[in-house]
Amino acid sequence: MRVLILGCSRIGVGLAQRLDLAGHTVTIVDPEPAALARLPASFGGRQLSGHVLDRRVLEEASIEHQDALAAVTPNDDVNIVAARLARLAFHVPRVVARLYSPRAATLYQQLGIQTVCTTTWGINRITELLSYAELEPVASIGTGVELLDAPLPPLLVGRPVSALARPGELQVVAISRDGRTFLPHPESRFESGDRLHLVVAAGATDHLVDLLRH
Amino acid sequence: MRIMIIGGGAVGSYLAGLLLQQGHHVTIIEIRETAMATLRLTAPGAQCLLGSGTDPELLEAAGVHLADTVVAVTGTDETNLVITSLARFAFDAPRVVARVNNPHNSWMFTPTMGVDFALNQADLLAHLIAETIPSPPAQRLSEPSTGGDGG
């Protein structure tokens, strides 16, 4: 995949490095040559020094031929504008913008820009770590569905996966067992030590907690 | 008409004063507290709100839904473009006008970004100034190209 990264911030450097190692064709743009200098010597992608909203710079970065774009500059407004332009003017199929403002993140998601709000993520993760809970939120899918992890309660050992399914409310999507994760059949049976990965509709979390406690 | 101006600096406050004189209802959003006092003097009849014009909650509280025209005249182009996108695509503003600060950024001020009218201050000024300068005496042109450009 050809990926264009706008902004050689810490997140930009890390992303560039990881995608480059994974064999993707990476181009990274930043106005500051000093920022680009933070890339490791092993980075095999292309580096461009220039303003990320400058049309000539974007064209030099072959934005029209990219499969994906990540806007990760430290400026929310720049990231939003870059993401919208990439999507609508240059037809980049997959575009993600990093935002600091949680309020804006949800709205832009509704406007068709995939956003990652590092602030919200940080808050959620720190809250989880500070208050141990049986249910560990992994991700939100849109606004109405949560992906959660939970250890299998002993009382469900030997029961079929279908025992923990409520159509429209919750479903076990994967099970981790002995270092391996797989997608279960409804008739698969839970085993002791299983870690469950569940999708739960917003509002049904209490229901799930009840099921796991019985 | 109800006009919402985002950016209460020199351009925004002057525009607000002008529109108020014409009898329009004007709301201004300005992020710098220091600019608020000046704003109250230059546009005393305007409703002034302190905060970020890219904050959807503030725009909503300021009545963006009721505005006939939203004008984004902050000094930062990307901020103006975020405002125009929000105004058009999240709040259905009927008319959206934006200021282009850096002429190199004018390519982004299109209907795709929610902009109906983009005013490129530097470009306008440069052309007006250029018009005041007499043309140089006619010079012999190089050989016309045979292909032509059709125009």
CSV table of C-alpha atoms in Angstrom, one decimal:
chain,number,residue,atom,x,y,z
A,1,MET,CA,0.0,0.0,0.0
A,2,ARG,CA,1.2,3.6,-0.7
A,3,VAL,CA,0.8,5.8,2.3
A,4,LEU,CA,1.3,9.5,2.7
A,5,ILE,CA,1.9,10.8,6.2
A,6,LEU,CA,1.5,14.5,6.9
A,7,GLY,CA,3.5,15.6,9.9
A,8,CYS,CA,6.7,14.2,11.3
A,9,SER,CA,5.6,14.4,14.9
A,10,ARG,CA,6.4,11.5,17.3
A,11,ILE,CA,3.3,9.8,16.0
A,12,GLY,CA,4.3,10.5,12.4
A,13,VAL,CA,7.8,9.1,12.9
A,14,GLY,CA,6.5,6.0,14.6
A,15,LEU,CA,3.9,5.4,12.0
A,16,ALA,CA,6.3,5.9,9.2
A,17,GLN,CA,8.8,3.5,10.7
A,18,ARG,CA,6.2,0.8,11.3
A,19,LEU,CA,4.5,1.0,7.9
A,20,ASP,CA,8.0,1.1,6.2
A,21,LEU,CA,9.1,-2.0,8.1
A,22,ALA,CA,5.8,-3.7,7.1
A,23,GLY,CA,6.8,-3.2,3.5
A,24,HIS,CA,4.5,-0.3,2.6
A,25,THR,CA,5.6,2.5,0.3
A,26,VAL,CA,5.7,5.5,2.7
A,27,THR,CA,6.1,9.2,1.9
A,28,ILE,CA,6.3,11.6,4.8
A,29,VAL,CA,6.0,15.4,4.7
A,30,ASP,CA,6.8,18.1,7.3
A,31,PRO,CA,7.7,21.8,6.9
A,32,GLU,CA,10.6,21.4,9.4
A,33,PRO,CA,13.7,19.7,8.1
A,34,ALA,CA,14.7,19.2,11.8
A,35,ALA,CA,11.5,17.1,12.3
A,36,LEU,CA,12.3,14.9,9.3
A,37,ALA,CA,15.8,14.4,10.8
A,38,ARG,CA,14.1,12.5,13.6
A,39,LEU,CA,13.4,9.6,11.2
A,40,PRO,CA,15.7,6.7,11.8
A,41,ALA,CA,18.5,6.0,9.3
A,42,SER,CA,16.9,2.7,8.5
A,43,PHE,CA,13.7,4.5,7.1
A,44,GLY,CA,13.5,3.5,3.5
A,45,GLY,CA,10.6,5.8,2.5
A,46,ARG,CA,10.5,9.2,0.9
A,47,GLN,CA,10.9,12.4,2.9
A,48,LEU,CA,9.6,15.8,1.7
A,49,SER,CA,10.2,19.1,3.3
A,50,GLY,CA,7.3,21.5,2.7
A,51,HIS,CA,4.0,22.8,4.0
A,52,VAL,CA,1.4,20.0,4.2
A,53,LEU,CA,-1.4,22.2,2.7
A,54,ASP,CA,0.7,23.4,-0.2
A,55,ARG,CA,-0.7,22.1,-3.4
A,56,ARG,CA,2.7,21.7,-5.0
A,57,VAL,CA,4.1,19.8,-2.1
A,58,LEU,CA,1.0,17.5,-2.1
A,59,GLU,CA,1.4,16.9,-5.8
A,60,GLU,CA,5.1,16.3,-5.4
A,61,ALA,CA,4.1,13.7,-2.8
A,62,SER,CA,1.9,12.1,-5.5
A,63,ILE,CA,-1.2,12.5,-3.3
A,64,GLU,CA,-3.4,11.4,-6.1
A,65,HIS,CA,-1.8,8.0,-6.4
A,66,GLN,CA,-1.8,7.2,-2.7
A,67,ASP,CA,-3.9,4.4,-1.2
A,68,ALA,CA,-4.0,6.0,2.2
A,69,LEU,CA,-3.2,9.2,4.1
A,70,ALA,CA,-2.6,9.9,7.7
A,71,ALA,CA,-2.8,13.6,8.8
A,72,VAL,CA,-0.9,13.7,12.1
A,73,THR,CA,0.5,17.2,12.4
A,74,PRO,CA,0.1,18.8,15.9
A,75,ASN,CA,-2.6,21.1,14.6
A,76,ASP,CA,-6.2,19.8,14.5
A,77,ASP,CA,-7.4,22.3,11.9
A,78,VAL,CA,-4.6,21.5,9.5
A,79,ASN,CA,-5.3,17.8,10.0
A,80,ILE,CA,-9.1,18.2,9.3
A,81,VAL,CA,-8.5,20.4,6.2
A,82,ALA,CA,-5.8,18.0,4.9
A,83,ALA,CA,-8.1,15.0,5.5
A,84,ARG,CA,-11.1,16.5,3.8
A,85,LEU,CA,-9.0,17.6,0.8
A,86,ALA,CA,-7.3,14.2,0.5
A,87,ARG,CA,-10.7,12.5,0.5
A,88,LEU,CA,-12.7,14.9,-1.6
A,89,ALA,CA,-10.2,16.7,-3.9
A,90,PHE,CA,-7.6,13.9,-4.4
A,91,HIS,CA,-9.9,10.9,-3.9
A,92,VAL,CA,-7.5,9.1,-1.5
A,93,PRO,CA,-9.5,6.0,-0.6
A,94,ARG,CA,-8.5,5.8,3.1
A,95,VAL,CA,-7.9,8.8,5.2
A,96,VAL,CA,-7.3,9.2,8.9
A,97,ALA,CA,-6.9,12.4,10.9
A,98,ARG,CA,-5.4,12.6,14.4
A,99,LEU,CA,-7.2,15.2,16.6
A,100,TYR,CA,-6.7,16.5,20.1
A,101,SER,CA,-10.2,18.0,20.5
A,102,PRO,CA,-12.7,15.2,21.5
A,103,ARG,CA,-15.6,17.4,20.7
A,104,ALA,CA,-14.5,17.9,17.1
A,105,ALA,CA,-13.6,14.3,16.6
A,106,THR,CA,-17.1,12.9,16.9
A,107,LEU,CA,-18.4,15.6,14.5
A,108,TYR,CA,-15.9,14.9,11.9
A,109,GLN,CA,-16.5,11.2,12.1
A,110,GLN,CA,-20.1,12.1,11.2
A,111,LEU,CA,-18.8,14.2,8.3
A,112,GLY,CA,-17.0,11.2,6.9
A,113,ILE,CA,-13.5,11.7,8.1
A,114,GLN,CA,-12.1,8.9,10.2
A,115,THR,CA,-10.6,10.5,13.3
A,116,VAL,CA,-8.4,9.3,16.1
A,117,CYS,CA,-8.6,11.4,19.1
A,118,THR,CA,-5.5,10.8,21.2
A,119,THR,CA,-6.9,12.8,24.1
A,120,THR,CA,-10.0,10.6,24.4
A,121,TRP,CA,-7.9,7.5,24.0
A,122,GLY,CA,-5.5,8.6,26.7
A,123,ILE,CA,-8.3,9.5,29.1
A,124,ASN,CA,-10.1,6.2,28.6
A,125,ARG,CA,-6.9,4.1,28.9
A,126,ILE,CA,-5.7,5.9,32.1
A,127,THR,CA,-9.2,5.6,33.7
A,128,GLU,CA,-9.2,1.9,33.0
A,129,LEU,CA,-5.7,1.5,34.5
A,130,LEU,CA,-6.7,3.5,37.5
A,131,SER,CA,-9.9,1.7,38.2
A,132,TYR,CA,-9.6,-2.0,37.6
A,133,ALA,CA,-12.7,-3.4,35.9
A,134,GLU,CA,-13.6,-6.8,34.7
A,135,LEU,CA,-14.7,-5.4,31.4
A,136,GLU,CA,-12.0,-3.8,29.5
A,137,PRO,CA,-13.1,-1.3,26.8
A,138,VAL,CA,-11.0,-1.9,23.7
A,139,ALA,CA,-12.6,0.4,21.1
A,140,SER,CA,-15.7,2.2,20.1
A,141,ILE,CA,-17.3,1.2,16.8
A,142,GLY,CA,-19.1,4.4,15.7
A,143,THR,CA,-21.1,5.8,18.6
A,144,GLY,CA,-23.4,3.0,19.6
A,145,VAL,CA,-21.2,-0.1,19.8
A,146,GLU,CA,-18.3,-1.0,22.1
A,147,LEU,CA,-15.7,-3.7,21.7
A,148,LEU,CA,-14.8,-5.1,25.1
A,149,ASP,CA,-12.5,-7.7,26.6
A,150,ALA,CA,-13.4,-9.8,29.6
A,151,PRO,CA,-12.1,-12.9,31.3
A,152,LEU,CA,-14.4,-15.9,31.1
A,153,PRO,CA,-16.4,-16.2,34.4
A,154,PRO,CA,-15.9,-19.8,35.9
A,155,LEU,CA,-19.7,-20.4,35.7
A,156,LEU,CA,-19.6,-20.3,31.9
A,157,VAL,CA,-16.9,-23.0,31.5
A,158,GLY,CA,-18.3,-25.8,29.3
A,159,ARG,CA,-21.3,-23.7,28.1
A,160,PRO,CA,-21.8,-23.0,24.4
A,161,VAL,CA,-20.8,-19.5,23.0
A,162,SER,CA,-24.5,-19.1,22.2
A,163,ALA,CA,-25.2,-18.8,25.9
A,164,LEU,CA,-23.6,-15.4,25.8
A,165,ALA,CA,-25.3,-14.0,22.8
A,166,ARG,CA,-28.3,-11.6,22.7
A,167,PRO,CA,-29.3,-10.7,19.2
A,168,GLY,CA,-29.0,-6.9,18.8
A,169,GLU,CA,-27.3,-6.5,22.1
A,170,LEU,CA,-24.2,-8.5,22.5
A,171,GLN,CA,-22.1,-11.1,20.8
A,172,VAL,CA,-18.8,-12.9,21.4
A,173,VAL,CA,-16.7,-12.2,18.3
A,174,ALA,CA,-13.4,-13.8,19.3
A,175,ILE,CA,-11.9,-16.0,22.0
A,176,SER,CA,-8.2,-16.0,23.1
A,177,ARG,CA,-7.1,-19.4,24.4
A,178,ASP,CA,-3.6,-20.6,25.1
A,179,GLY,CA,-2.0,-17.7,23.2
A,180,ARG,CA,-4.2,-18.1,20.2
A,181,THR,CA,-7.2,-16.1,19.2
A,182,PHE,CA,-10.0,-17.5,17.0
A,183,LEU,CA,-13.6,-16.7,15.9
A,184,PRO,CA,-15.9,-19.2,17.6
A,185,HIS,CA,-18.9,-21.0,16.2
A,186,PRO,CA,-22.2,-20.6,18.2
A,187,GLU,CA,-21.8,-24.2,19.3
A,188,SER,CA,-18.1,-23.8,20.4
A,189,ARG,CA,-17.8,-24.3,24.1
A,190,PHE,CA,-16.0,-22.0,26.6
A,191,GLU,CA,-13.0,-23.4,28.4
A,192,SER,CA,-11.4,-22.3,31.6
A,193,GLY,CA,-8.9,-19.5,31.2
A,194,ASP,CA,-10.6,-18.1,28.0
A,195,ARG,CA,-10.4,-14.4,27.3
A,196,LEU,CA,-13.5,-13.1,25.6
A,197,HIS,CA,-13.7,-10.4,23.0
A,198,LEU,CA,-17.2,-9.1,22.8
A,199,VAL,CA,-19.2,-6.4,20.9
A,200,VAL,CA,-21.9,-4.8,23.0
A,201,ALA,CA,-24.5,-2.3,22.0
A,202,ALA,CA,-24.4,0.9,24.1
A,203,GLY,CA,-26.8,0.5,26.9
A,204,ALA,CA,-26.5,-3.3,27.0
A,205,THR,CA,-23.2,-3.2,29.1
A,206,ASP,CA,-25.1,-3.6,32.4
A,207,HIS,CA,-26.9,-6.6,30.9
A,208,LEU,CA,-23.5,-8.1,30.0
A,209,VAL,CA,-22.2,-7.5,33.5
A,210,ASP,CA,-25.2,-9.4,34.9
A,211,LEU,CA,-24.6,-12.3,32.5
A,212,LEU,CA,-20.9,-12.5,33.4
A,213,ARG,CA,-21.7,-12.5,37.1
A,214,HIS,CA,-24.2,-15.4,37.1
B,1,MET,CA,-30.4,39.2,7.7
B,2,ARG,CA,-28.5,37.3,10.4
B,3,ILE,CA,-24.8,37.3,9.9
B,4,MET,CA,-22.3,35.3,11.9
B,5,ILE,CA,-18.7,36.5,11.7
B,6,ILE,CA,-15.9,34.3,13.0
B,7,GLY,CA,-12.8,36.3,13.7
B,8,GLY,CA,-13.1,39.7,15.4
B,9,GLY,CA,-9.8,41.2,14.4
B,10,ALA,CA,-9.4,44.2,12.2
B,11,VAL,CA,-11.3,42.7,9.3
B,12,GLY,CA,-14.1,41.1,11.3
B,13,SER,CA,-14.8,44.1,13.5
B,14,TYR,CA,-14.8,46.5,10.6
B,15,LEU,CA,-17.1,44.3,8.7
B,16,ALA,CA,-19.4,44.0,11.7
B,17,GLY,CA,-19.6,47.8,12.0
B,18,LEU,CA,-20.5,48.1,8.3
B,19,LEU,CA,-23.2,45.4,8.5
B,20,LEU,CA,-24.7,46.8,11.7
B,21,GLN,CA,-25.0,50.2,9.9
B,22,GLN,CA,-26.9,48.5,7.2
B,23,GLY,CA,-29.3,47.1,9.8
B,24,HIS,CA,-28.2,43.5,9.9
B,25,HIS,CA,-28.2,41.3,13.0
B,26,VAL,CA,-24.5,40.5,13.7
B,27,THR,CA,-22.9,37.8,15.9
B,28,ILE,CA,-19.1,37.7,16.3
B,29,ILE,CA,-17.0,34.9,17.7
B,30,GLU,CA,-13.5,35.8,18.7
B,31,ILE,CA,-11.0,33.7,20.5
B,32,ARG,CA,-8.6,36.4,22.0
B,33,GLU,CA,-9.9,38.0,25.1
B,34,THR,CA,-7.7,41.0,24.4
B,35,ALA,CA,-9.7,41.7,21.2
B,36,MET,CA,-13.1,41.7,22.9
B,37,ALA,CA,-12.8,45.2,24.3
B,38,THR,CA,-11.9,46.7,20.9
B,39,LEU,CA,-14.7,44.7,19.4
B,40,ARG,CA,-17.3,46.1,21.8
B,41,LEU,CA,-16.1,49.6,20.8
B,42,THR,CA,-16.0,49.1,17.0
B,43,ALA,CA,-19.2,47.0,16.8
B,44,PRO,CA,-21.2,48.0,19.9
B,45,GLY,CA,-24.5,46.5,18.5
B,46,ALA,CA,-23.1,43.1,17.8
B,47,GLN,CA,-23.5,40.0,19.9
B,48,CYS,CA,-19.9,39.1,20.9
B,49,LEU,CA,-18.9,35.6,22.1
B,50,LEU,CA,-15.5,34.6,23.4
B,51,GLY,CA,-14.3,31.2,22.2
B,52,SER,CA,-13.1,29.1,19.3
B,53,GLY,CA,-15.0,29.3,16.0
B,54,THR,CA,-14.1,25.7,15.2
B,55,ASP,CA,-15.8,24.5,18.4
B,56,PRO,CA,-19.1,23.0,17.1
B,57,GLU,CA,-20.8,23.5,20.5
B,58,LEU,CA,-20.0,27.2,20.6
B,59,LEU,CA,-21.2,27.7,17.0
B,60,GLU,CA,-24.5,26.0,17.9
B,61,ALA,CA,-24.8,28.1,21.1
B,62,ALA,CA,-24.2,31.2,19.0
B,63,GLY,CA,-27.1,30.3,16.8
B,64,VAL,CA,-25.3,29.2,13.6
B,65,HIS,CA,-28.5,27.4,12.6
B,66,LEU,CA,-30.3,30.8,12.3
B,67,ALA,CA,-27.5,32.5,10.4
B,68,ASP,CA,-28.3,33.5,6.7
B,69,THR,CA,-24.6,34.0,6.1
B,70,VAL,CA,-21.5,32.7,7.9
B,71,VAL,CA,-18.3,34.7,7.4
B,72,ALA,CA,-14.9,33.1,8.3
B,73,VAL,CA,-12.3,35.9,8.6
B,74,THR,CA,-9.8,34.7,11.1
B,75,GLY,CA,-6.1,35.2,10.3
B,76,THR,CA,-5.5,31.5,9.8
B,77,ASP,CA,-6.5,29.8,6.6
B,78,GLU,CA,-6.9,26.3,8.0
B,79,THR,CA,-9.1,27.6,10.7
B,80,ASN,CA,-11.3,29.4,8.2
B,81,LEU,CA,-11.6,26.2,6.2
B,82,VAL,CA,-12.7,24.2,9.2
B,83,ILE,CA,-15.3,26.8,10.0
B,84,THR,CA,-16.6,26.8,6.4
B,85,SER,CA,-16.8,23.0,6.4
B,86,LEU,CA,-18.7,22.9,9.6
B,87,ALA,CA,-21.0,25.8,8.6
B,88,ARG,CA,-22.0,24.1,5.4
B,89,PHE,CA,-21.9,20.4,6.1
B,90,ALA,CA,-22.7,20.2,9.8
B,91,PHE,CA,-25.0,23.2,10.1
B,92,ASP,CA,-26.4,23.7,6.6
B,93,ALA,CA,-25.6,27.5,6.4
B,94,PRO,CA,-27.2,28.9,3.2
B,95,ARG,CA,-24.2,31.1,2.4
B,96,VAL,CA,-20.6,30.8,3.5
B,97,VAL,CA,-17.9,33.4,2.9
B,98,ALA,CA,-14.3,33.1,3.8
B,99,ARG,CA,-11.1,35.2,3.8
B,100,VAL,CA,-8.0,33.8,2.2
B,101,ASN,CA,-4.9,35.1,4.1
B,102,ASN,CA,-2.2,33.5,2.1
B,103,PRO,CA,-2.8,33.6,-1.7
B,104,HIS,CA,-1.0,30.3,-2.1
B,105,ASN,CA,-3.9,28.7,-0.1
B,106,SER,CA,-6.7,30.0,-2.4
B,107,TRP,CA,-6.9,26.6,-4.2
B,108,MET,CA,-8.5,25.1,-1.1
B,109,PHE,CA,-11.3,27.6,-0.8
B,110,THR,CA,-13.8,25.7,-2.9
B,111,PRO,CA,-17.4,24.5,-2.5
B,112,THR,CA,-16.0,21.1,-1.5
B,113,MET,CA,-14.7,22.8,1.6
B,114,GLY,CA,-18.1,24.6,2.1
B,115,VAL,CA,-16.9,27.9,0.6
B,116,ASP,CA,-19.4,29.9,-1.6
B,117,PHE,CA,-17.3,33.1,-1.8
B,118,ALA,CA,-13.6,33.3,-1.1
B,119,LEU,CA,-12.0,36.8,-0.7
B,120,ASN,CA,-8.4,36.8,-1.4
B,121,GLN,CA,-7.2,40.1,0.2
B,122,ALA,CA,-3.6,40.0,-0.9
B,123,ASP,CA,-4.6,39.0,-4.5
B,124,LEU,CA,-7.2,41.8,-4.7
B,125,LEU,CA,-4.9,44.3,-3.3
B,126,ALA,CA,-2.0,43.2,-5.6
B,127,HIS,CA,-4.2,43.5,-8.7
B,128,LEU,CA,-5.5,46.9,-7.7
B,129,ILE,CA,-2.0,48.2,-7.1
B,130,ALA,CA,-0.8,46.6,-10.3
B,131,GLU,CA,-3.6,48.5,-12.2
B,132,THR,CA,-2.4,51.8,-10.9
B,133,ILE,CA,1.1,51.2,-12.4
B,134,PRO,CA,1.3,52.3,-16.1
B,135,SER,CA,2.0,49.5,-18.6
B,136,PRO,CA,5.6,49.5,-19.9
B,137,PRO,CA,6.0,50.7,-23.5
B,138,ALA,CA,5.2,48.0,-26.0
B,139,GLN,CA,8.0,45.6,-26.6
B,140,ARG,CA,8.7,43.4,-29.6
B,141,LEU,CA,7.5,39.9,-28.7
B,142,SER,CA,9.4,36.8,-29.5
B,143,GLU,CA,8.2,34.7,-32.4
B,144,PRO,CA,4.6,33.5,-31.8
B,145,SER,CA,4.5,29.8,-31.3
B,146,THR,CA,2.9,27.9,-34.1
B,147,GLY,CA,0.9,25.6,-32.0
B,148,GLY,CA,-1.1,28.2,-30.2
B,149,ASP,CA,-3.0,27.6,-26.9
B,150,GLY,CA,-6.5,28.0,-28.3
B,151,GLY,CA,-7.1,31.1,-26.2
